[in-house]
Amino acid sequence: MTNVNARDWTNIFFFSQSPPNFIKVNYETQVDFKPFHPDQKWLKWFLWKPVATGRPSGQDRVQVLWLVAKDDGGMIHKYVAKVVSSPSQNFLHLKLISGEFPEYTEHDAQLQLRRVPAPRDLREVMKELDPFENEARVFQRIEKCCDNPQIYFPRFYGVITDLDRSRFRYGYPNRRAIILEAIKPELASRRILAAHDDNETRHIECLRSRLQSLDLSDFEREFYCSLLTDRCRRLSTLHSLAITHGDVKDEHFRLPGDFHDTVLYDFSVSYTFSPEPPYLVNFRSPRSLKVISDYELGCVEEQIYNR
């Protein structure tokens, strides 16, 4: 955005609604991310096999690996890692970002600026669009500003920015990782959500009306409406933190191969509000939170209807 100052952007983003209490015009645009500290009882730890089998791997793809720790009692699966070119999760689940998301380089930023020209510094564009930075900003905001609704997302344990290649037994070594709770496709990982509020009612009632024309049982209709309710609750909680997801998909509410939803995850193209006017929001032209929120909730409704 050009010729827009911090106060202008705050007014644009929160058009027709009040900013959250924690948002101020002088809100920090960048903070140091919380570092991950391995348990002192561990004798050693390393990244082991992929959590999900059958997924393509490569230097330019995200890898999700088990972090295996060894203590006096033997080997334990303690974390999981989602790896990108140059980030990690806990069973906890180590989430290393260095696979599906390649490292965002100056060359990537230059290409993006050619596609969408703007008088922006290359380094600023790199930091704004880097998947590792995007995801770390989201979890830092959730941890600092969200209490009980944190259960809607994987728990955040910190980041690693100097991961040594000796830690890797499988996959492609990368230096950065975001450490998150390891979510597993089992009952213990599912979340019990609060009742929805008026912000989501329109989409739920719209879906209920659309389902009436389909050959479904009452149970099936209620199941789909309940599914939409839960997903709207997760998304609306994210939006209440002035964060937009940017890539709302069925698979970002559940684990690969699992029938049940667990948490909302994968924030690699997300936008976390700061008063600094952005170059892009979710890799698109900057828009208000209300416009993006309505769009993302509408996407969830459409995806459930088309199941």
PDB file of N, CA and C in Angstrom, residues 35-110:
ATOM      1  N   PRO A  35      12.207 -18.771  21.658  1.00  0.00           N
ATOM      2  CA  PRO A  35      13.039 -19.909  21.262  1.00  0.00           C
ATOM      3  C   PRO A  35      12.552 -21.211  21.897  1.00  0.00           C
ATOM      4  N   PHE A  36      12.747 -22.299  21.190  1.00  0.00           N
ATOM      5  CA  PHE A  36      12.409 -23.617  21.710  1.00  0.00           C
ATOM      6  C   PHE A  36      13.554 -24.135  22.566  1.00  0.00           C
ATOM      7  N   HIS A  37      13.229 -24.613  23.775  1.00  0.00           N
ATOM      8  CA  HIS A  37      14.236 -25.160  24.680  1.00  0.00           C
ATOM      9  C   HIS A  37      13.945 -26.638  24.909  1.00  0.00           C
ATOM     10  N   PRO A  38      14.773 -27.532  24.356  1.00  0.00           N
ATOM     11  CA  PRO A  38      14.572 -28.968  24.591  1.00  0.00           C
ATOM     12  C   PRO A  38      14.655 -29.298  26.084  1.00  0.00           C
ATOM     13  N   ASP A  39      13.967 -30.353  26.476  1.00  0.00           N
ATOM     14  CA  ASP A  39      13.984 -30.798  27.872  1.00  0.00           C
ATOM     15  C   ASP A  39      15.419 -31.100  28.302  1.00  0.00           C
ATOM     16  N   GLN A  40      15.821 -30.570  29.447  1.00  0.00           N
ATOM     17  CA  GLN A  40      17.194 -30.775  29.927  1.00  0.00           C
ATOM     18  C   GLN A  40      17.476 -32.243  30.251  1.00  0.00           C
ATOM     19  N   LYS A  41      16.427 -33.051  30.427  1.00  0.00           N
ATOM     20  CA  LYS A  41      16.620 -34.463  30.742  1.00  0.00           C
ATOM     21  C   LYS A  41      16.984 -35.286  29.507  1.00  0.00           C
ATOM     22  N   TRP A  42      16.793 -34.690  28.323  1.00  0.00           N
ATOM     23  CA  TRP A  42      17.104 -35.434  27.110  1.00  0.00           C
ATOM     24  C   TRP A  42      18.611 -35.598  26.963  1.00  0.00           C
ATOM     25  N   LEU A  43      19.047 -36.823  26.664  1.00  0.00           N
ATOM     26  CA  LEU A  43      20.463 -37.061  26.388  1.00  0.00           C
ATOM     27  C   LEU A  43      20.804 -36.632  24.966  1.00  0.00           C
ATOM     28  N   LYS A  44      19.871 -36.863  24.061  1.00  0.00           N
ATOM     29  CA  LYS A  44      20.040 -36.397  22.686  1.00  0.00           C
ATOM     30  C   LYS A  44      18.688 -36.427  21.997  1.00  0.00           C
ATOM     31  N   TRP A  45      18.558 -35.682  20.899  1.00  0.00           N
ATOM     32  CA  TRP A  45      17.335 -35.699  20.117  1.00  0.00           C
ATOM     33  C   TRP A  45      17.666 -35.493  18.653  1.00  0.00           C
ATOM     34  N   PHE A  46      16.806 -36.026  17.775  1.00  0.00           N
ATOM     35  CA  PHE A  46      17.020 -35.875  16.334  1.00  0.00           C
ATOM     36  C   PHE A  46      15.683 -35.989  15.611  1.00  0.00           C
ATOM     37  N   LEU A  47      15.689 -35.606  14.338  1.00  0.00           N
ATOM     38  CA  LEU A  47      14.490 -35.680  13.502  1.00  0.00           C
ATOM     39  C   LEU A  47      14.496 -37.007  12.759  1.00  0.00           C
ATOM     40  N   TRP A  48      13.389 -37.738  12.911  1.00  0.00           N
ATOM     41  CA  TRP A  48      13.333 -39.104  12.402  1.00  0.00           C
ATOM     42  C   TRP A  48      12.445 -39.186  11.176  1.00  0.00           C
ATOM     43  N   LYS A  49      11.624 -40.224  11.077  1.00  0.00           N
ATOM     44  CA  LYS A  49      10.829 -40.469   9.872  1.00  0.00           C
ATOM     45  C   LYS A  49       9.668 -39.486   9.717  1.00  0.00           C
ATOM     46  N   PRO A  50       9.145 -39.361   8.499  1.00  0.00           N
ATOM     47  CA  PRO A  50       7.962 -38.511   8.297  1.00  0.00           C
ATOM     48  C   PRO A  50       6.777 -39.014   9.103  1.00  0.00           C
ATOM     49  N   VAL A  51       5.974 -38.082   9.596  1.00  0.00           N
ATOM     50  CA  VAL A  51       4.764 -38.438  10.342  1.00  0.00           C
ATOM     51  C   VAL A  51       3.739 -39.080   9.413  1.00  0.00           C
ATOM     52  N   ALA A  52       3.543 -38.495   8.251  1.00  0.00           N
ATOM     53  CA  ALA A  52       2.582 -39.025   7.275  1.00  0.00           C
ATOM     54  C   ALA A  52       3.334 -39.726   6.155  1.00  0.00           C
ATOM     55  N   THR A  53       2.934 -40.955   5.846  1.00  0.00           N
ATOM     56  CA  THR A  53       3.569 -41.693   4.761  1.00  0.00           C
ATOM     57  C   THR A  53       2.836 -41.419   3.458  1.00  0.00           C
ATOM     58  N   GLY A  54       3.528 -41.602   2.356  1.00  0.00           N
ATOM     59  CA  GLY A  54       2.890 -41.441   1.058  1.00  0.00           C
ATOM     60  C   GLY A  54       2.876 -40.033   0.518  1.00  0.00           C
ATOM     61  N   ARG A  55       3.428 -39.063   1.290  1.00  0.00           N
ATOM     62  CA  ARG A  55       3.461 -37.685   0.794  1.00  0.00           C
ATOM     63  C   ARG A  55       4.763 -37.445   0.055  1.00  0.00           C
ATOM     64  N   PRO A  56       4.738 -36.718  -1.079  1.00  0.00           N
ATOM     65  CA  PRO A  56       5.978 -36.421  -1.804  1.00  0.00           C
ATOM     66  C   PRO A  56       6.946 -35.633  -0.929  1.00  0.00           C
ATOM     67  N   SER A  57       8.229 -35.883  -1.077  1.00  0.00           N
ATOM     68  CA  SER A  57       9.228 -35.137  -0.320  1.00  0.00           C
ATOM     69  C   SER A  57      10.212 -34.505  -1.285  1.00  0.00           C
ATOM     70  N   GLY A  58      10.879 -33.465  -0.821  1.00  0.00           N
ATOM     71  CA  GLY A  58      11.864 -32.771  -1.637  1.00  0.00           C
ATOM     72  C   GLY A  58      12.319 -31.506  -0.946  1.00  0.00           C
ATOM     73  N   GLN A  59      13.405 -30.948  -1.460  1.00  0.00           N
ATOM     74  CA  GLN A  59      13.973 -29.755  -0.846  1.00  0.00           C
ATOM     75  C   GLN A  59      13.023 -28.571  -0.895  1.00  0.00           C
ATOM     76  N   ASP A  60      12.083 -28.593  -1.866  1.00  0.00           N
ATOM     77  CA  ASP A  60      11.157 -27.468  -2.021  1.00  0.00           C
ATOM     78  C   ASP A  60       9.770 -27.792  -1.480  1.00  0.00           C
ATOM     79  N   ARG A  61       9.675 -28.824  -0.623  1.00  0.00           N
ATOM     80  CA  ARG A  61       8.386 -29.208  -0.053  1.00  0.00           C
ATOM     81  C   ARG A  61       8.488 -29.254   1.472  1.00  0.00           C
ATOM     82  N   VAL A  62       7.348 -29.029   2.128  1.00  0.00           N
ATOM     83  CA  VAL A  62       7.316 -29.113   3.591  1.00  0.00           C
ATOM     84  C   VAL A  62       7.459 -30.560   4.018  1.00  0.00           C
ATOM     85  N   GLN A  63       8.280 -30.795   5.013  1.00  0.00           N
ATOM     86  CA  GLN A  63       8.435 -32.120   5.588  1.00  0.00           C
ATOM     87  C   GLN A  63       7.923 -32.086   7.019  1.00  0.00           C
ATOM     88  N   VAL A  64       7.123 -33.078   7.393  1.00  0.00           N
ATOM     89  CA  VAL A  64       6.656 -33.190   8.773  1.00  0.00           C
ATOM     90  C   VAL A  64       7.276 -34.450   9.350  1.00  0.00           C
ATOM     91  N   LEU A  65       8.224 -34.266  10.261  1.00  0.00           N
ATOM     92  CA  LEU A  65       9.034 -35.365  10.778  1.00  0.00           C
ATOM     93  C   LEU A  65       8.839 -35.554  12.275  1.00  0.00           C
ATOM     94  N   TRP A  66       8.979 -36.810  12.729  1.00  0.00           N
ATOM     95  CA  TRP A  66       8.997 -37.049  14.172  1.00  0.00           C
ATOM     96  C   TRP A  66      10.294 -36.525  14.762  1.00  0.00           C
ATOM     97  N   LEU A  67      10.188 -35.862  15.883  1.00  0.00           N
ATOM     98  CA  LEU A  67      11.371 -35.541  16.663  1.00  0.00           C
ATOM     99  C   LEU A  67      11.479 -36.606  17.750  1.00  0.00           C
ATOM    100  N   VAL A  68      12.537 -37.384  17.706  1.00  0.00           N
ATOM    101  CA  VAL A  68      12.728 -38.471  18.667  1.00  0.00           C
ATOM    102  C   VAL A  68      13.766 -38.044  19.687  1.00  0.00           C
ATOM    103  N   ALA A  69      13.408 -38.145  20.967  1.00  0.00           N
ATOM    104  CA  ALA A  69      14.312 -37.763  22.052  1.00  0.00           C
ATOM    105  C   ALA A  69      14.717 -39.005  22.830  1.00  0.00           C
ATOM    106  N   LYS A  70      15.946 -39.024  23.308  1.00  0.00           N
ATOM    107  CA  LYS A  70      16.448 -40.146  24.091  1.00  0.00           C
ATOM    108  C   LYS A  70      16.808 -39.663  25.492  1.00  0.00           C
ATOM    109  N   ASP A  71      16.253 -40.358  26.500  1.00  0.00           N
ATOM    110  CA  ASP A  71      16.646 -40.068  27.874  1.00  0.00           C
ATOM    111  C   ASP A  71      17.061 -41.373  28.536  1.00  0.00           C
ATOM    112  N   ASP A  72      17.173 -41.386  29.850  1.00  0.00           N
ATOM    113  CA  ASP A  72      17.631 -42.596  30.546  1.00  0.00           C
ATOM    114  C   ASP A  72      16.698 -43.778  30.324  1.00  0.00           C
ATOM    115  N   GLY A  73      15.428 -43.479  30.009  1.00  0.00           N
ATOM    116  CA  GLY A  73      14.457 -44.547  29.827  1.00  0.00           C
ATOM    117  C   GLY A  73      14.385 -45.092  28.416  1.00  0.00           C
ATOM    118  N   GLY A  74      15.155 -44.565  27.501  1.00  0.00           N
ATOM    119  CA  GLY A  74      15.142 -45.027  26.114  1.00  0.00           C
ATOM    120  C   GLY A  74      14.609 -43.977  25.166  1.00  0.00           C
ATOM    121  N   MET A  75      14.142 -44.425  23.999  1.00  0.00           N
ATOM    122  CA  MET A  75      13.692 -43.513  22.959  1.00  0.00           C
ATOM    123  C   MET A  75      12.214 -43.163  23.156  1.00  0.00           C
ATOM    124  N   ILE A  76      11.870 -41.913  22.967  1.00  0.00           N
ATOM    125  CA  ILE A  76      10.482 -41.487  23.062  1.00  0.00           C
ATOM    126  C   ILE A  76      10.165 -40.550  21.908  1.00  0.00           C
ATOM    127  N   HIS A  77       8.954 -40.630  21.382  1.00  0.00           N
ATOM    128  CA  HIS A  77       8.482 -39.669  20.383  1.00  0.00           C
ATOM    129  C   HIS A  77       7.979 -38.468  21.155  1.00  0.00           C
ATOM    130  N   LYS A  78       8.713 -37.400  21.132  1.00  0.00           N
ATOM    131  CA  LYS A  78       8.372 -36.247  21.951  1.00  0.00           C
ATOM    132  C   LYS A  78       7.770 -35.117  21.136  1.00  0.00           C
ATOM    133  N   TYR A  79       8.288 -34.882  19.960  1.00  0.00           N
ATOM    134  CA  TYR A  79       7.803 -33.786  19.121  1.00  0.00           C
ATOM    135  C   TYR A  79       7.692 -34.243  17.675  1.00  0.00           C
ATOM    136  N   VAL A  80       7.077 -33.363  16.854  1.00  0.00           N
ATOM    137  CA  VAL A  80       7.030 -33.577  15.405  1.00  0.00           C
ATOM    138  C   VAL A  80       7.542 -32.320  14.741  1.00  0.00           C
ATOM    139  N   ALA A  81       8.051 -32.399  13.513  1.00  0.00           N
ATOM    140  CA  ALA A  81       8.603 -31.218  12.873  1.00  0.00           C
ATOM    141  C   ALA A  81       8.071 -31.002  11.474  1.00  0.00           C
ATOM    142  N   LYS A  82       7.642 -29.783  11.185  1.00  0.00           N
ATOM    143  CA  LYS A  82       7.220 -29.388   9.842  1.00  0.00           C
ATOM    144  C   LYS A  82       8.355 -28.576   9.255  1.00  0.00           C
ATOM    145  N   VAL A  83       9.056 -29.129   8.265  1.00  0.00           N
ATOM    146  CA  VAL A  83      10.294 -28.527   7.780  1.00  0.00           C
ATOM    147  C   VAL A  83      10.142 -27.783   6.463  1.00  0.00           C
ATOM    148  N   VAL A  84      10.649 -26.522   6.390  1.00  0.00           N
ATOM    149  CA  VAL A  84      10.674 -25.730   5.137  1.00  0.00           C
ATOM    150  C   VAL A  84      12.118 -25.378   4.841  1.00  0.00           C
ATOM    151  N   SER A  85      12.400 -24.939   3.570  1.00  0.00           N
ATOM    152  CA  SER A  85      13.769 -24.562   3.244  1.00  0.00           C
ATOM    153  C   SER A  85      14.251 -23.553   4.234  1.00  0.00           C
ATOM    154  N   SER A  86      14.953 -23.730   4.923  1.00  0.00           N
ATOM    155  CA  SER A  86      15.716 -22.931   5.851  1.00  0.00           C
ATOM    156  C   SER A  86      15.143 -22.697   7.119  1.00  0.00           C
ATOM    157  N   PRO A  87      11.641 -24.382   8.994  1.00  0.00           N
ATOM    158  CA  PRO A  87      11.129 -24.184  10.333  1.00  0.00           C
ATOM    159  C   PRO A  87      10.893 -25.409  11.202  1.00  0.00           C
ATOM    160  N   SER A  88       9.442 -26.194  13.140  1.00  0.00           N
ATOM    161  CA  SER A  88       9.316 -27.495  13.838  1.00  0.00           C
ATOM    162  C   SER A  88       8.112 -27.685  14.746  1.00  0.00           C
ATOM    163  N   GLN A  89       7.438 -28.913  15.325  1.00  0.00           N
ATOM    164  CA  GLN A  89       6.205 -29.205  16.153  1.00  0.00           C
ATOM    165  C   GLN A  89       6.341 -30.170  17.331  1.00  0.00           C
ATOM    166  N   ASN A  90       4.967 -30.774  18.677  1.00  0.00           N
ATOM    167  CA  ASN A  90       5.265 -31.648  19.872  1.00  0.00           C
ATOM    168  C   ASN A  90       4.396 -32.866  20.128  1.00  0.00           C
ATOM    169  N   PHE A  91       4.244 -34.318  21.046  1.00  0.00           N
ATOM    170  CA  PHE A  91       3.380 -35.459  21.385  1.00  0.00           C
ATOM    171  C   PHE A  91       2.923 -35.431  22.767  1.00  0.00           C
ATOM    172  N   LEU A  92       3.337 -34.245  22.144  1.00  0.00           N
ATOM    173  CA  LEU A  92       3.923 -33.018  21.627  1.00  0.00           C
ATOM    174  C   LEU A  92       4.057 -33.232  20.056  1.00  0.00           C
ATOM    175  N   HIS A  93       4.643 -32.402  19.114  1.00  0.00           N
ATOM    176  CA  HIS A  93       4.662 -32.425  17.626  1.00  0.00           C
ATOM    177  C   HIS A  93       5.636 -31.348  17.149  1.00  0.00           C
ATOM    178  N   LEU A  94       6.755 -31.675  16.552  1.00  0.00           N
ATOM    179  CA  LEU A  94       7.747 -30.704  16.064  1.00  0.00           C
ATOM    180  C   LEU A  94       7.357 -30.287  14.652  1.00  0.00           C
ATOM    181  N   LYS A  95       7.219 -29.046  14.394  1.00  0.00           N
ATOM    182  CA  LYS A  95       6.799 -28.594  13.075  1.00  0.00           C
ATOM    183  C   LYS A  95       7.899 -27.786  12.435  1.00  0.00           C
ATOM    184  N   LEU A  96       8.680 -28.418  11.602  1.00  0.00           N
ATOM    185  CA  LEU A  96       9.778 -27.769  10.914  1.00  0.00           C
ATOM    186  C   LEU A  96       9.282 -27.254   9.582  1.00  0.00           C
ATOM    187  N   ILE A  97       9.517 -26.000   9.287  1.00  0.00           N
ATOM    188  CA  ILE A  97       9.080 -25.503   7.989  1.00  0.00           C
ATOM    189  C   ILE A  97      10.288 -25.398   7.084  1.00  0.00           C
ATOM    190  N   SER A  98      10.449 -26.302   6.155  1.00  0.00           N
ATOM    191  CA  SER A  98      11.531 -26.265   5.195  1.00  0.00           C
ATOM    192  C   SER A  98      11.255 -27.189   4.037  1.00  0.00           C
ATOM    193  N   GLY A  99      10.070 -27.693   3.935  1.00  0.00           N
ATOM    194  CA  GLY A  99       9.763 -28.607   2.854  1.00  0.00           C
ATOM    195  C   GLY A  99       8.829 -27.979   1.872  1.00  0.00           C
ATOM    196  N   GLU A 100       7.500 -28.177   2.090  1.00  0.00           N
ATOM    197  CA  GLU A 100       6.489 -27.699   1.163  1.00  0.00           C
ATOM    198  C   GLU A 100       6.658 -26.200   0.915  1.00  0.00           C
ATOM    199  N   PHE A 101       7.181 -25.509   1.896  1.00  0.00           N
ATOM    200  CA  PHE A 101       7.455 -24.087   1.727  1.00  0.00           C
ATOM    201  C   PHE A 101       8.949 -23.898   1.561  1.00  0.00           C
ATOM    202  N   PRO A 102       9.432 -23.554   0.377  1.00  0.00           N
ATOM    203  CA  PRO A 102      10.851 -23.267   0.233  1.00  0.00           C
ATOM    204  C   PRO A 102      11.207 -21.958   0.923  1.00  0.00           C
ATOM    205  N   GLU A 103      12.458 -21.769   1.199  1.00  0.00           N
ATOM    206  CA  GLU A 103      12.921 -20.515   1.815  1.00  0.00           C
ATOM    207  C   GLU A 103      12.570 -19.347   0.894  1.00  0.00           C
ATOM    208  N   TYR A 104      12.039 -18.298   1.477  1.00  0.00           N
ATOM    209  CA  TYR A 104      11.655 -17.142   0.673  1.00  0.00           C
ATOM    210  C   TYR A 104      12.881 -16.252   0.477  1.00  0.00           C
ATOM    211  N   THR A 105      13.376 -16.190  -0.753  1.00  0.00           N
ATOM    212  CA  THR A 105      14.638 -15.535  -1.053  1.00  0.00           C
ATOM    213  C   THR A 105      14.433 -14.151  -1.666  1.00  0.00           C
ATOM    214  N   GLU A 106      15.539 -13.431  -1.856  1.00  0.00           N
ATOM    215  CA  GLU A 106      15.477 -12.135  -2.537  1.00  0.00           C
ATOM    216  C   GLU A 106      14.940 -12.303  -3.957  1.00  0.00           C
ATOM    217  N   HIS A 107      15.320 -13.409  -4.606  1.00  0.00           N
ATOM    218  CA  HIS A 107      14.837 -13.659  -5.962  1.00  0.00           C
ATOM    219  C   HIS A 107      13.315 -13.811  -5.964  1.00  0.00           C
ATOM    220  N   ASP A 108      12.776 -14.542  -4.970  1.00  0.00           N
ATOM    221  CA  ASP A 108      11.316 -14.690  -4.868  1.00  0.00           C
ATOM    222  C   ASP A 108      10.645 -13.329  -4.692  1.00  0.00           C
ATOM    223  N   ALA A 109      11.254 -12.493  -3.844  1.00  0.00           N
ATOM    224  CA  ALA A 109      10.691 -11.160  -3.589  1.00  0.00           C
ATOM    225  C   ALA A 109      10.734 -10.301  -4.850  1.00  0.00           C
ATOM    226  N   GLN A 110      11.808 -10.401  -5.604  1.00  0.00           N
ATOM    227  CA  GLN A 110      11.919  -9.644  -6.847  1.00  0.00           C
ATOM    228  C   GLN A 110      10.841 -10.059  -7.843  1.00  0.00           C
TER     229      GLN A 110
END
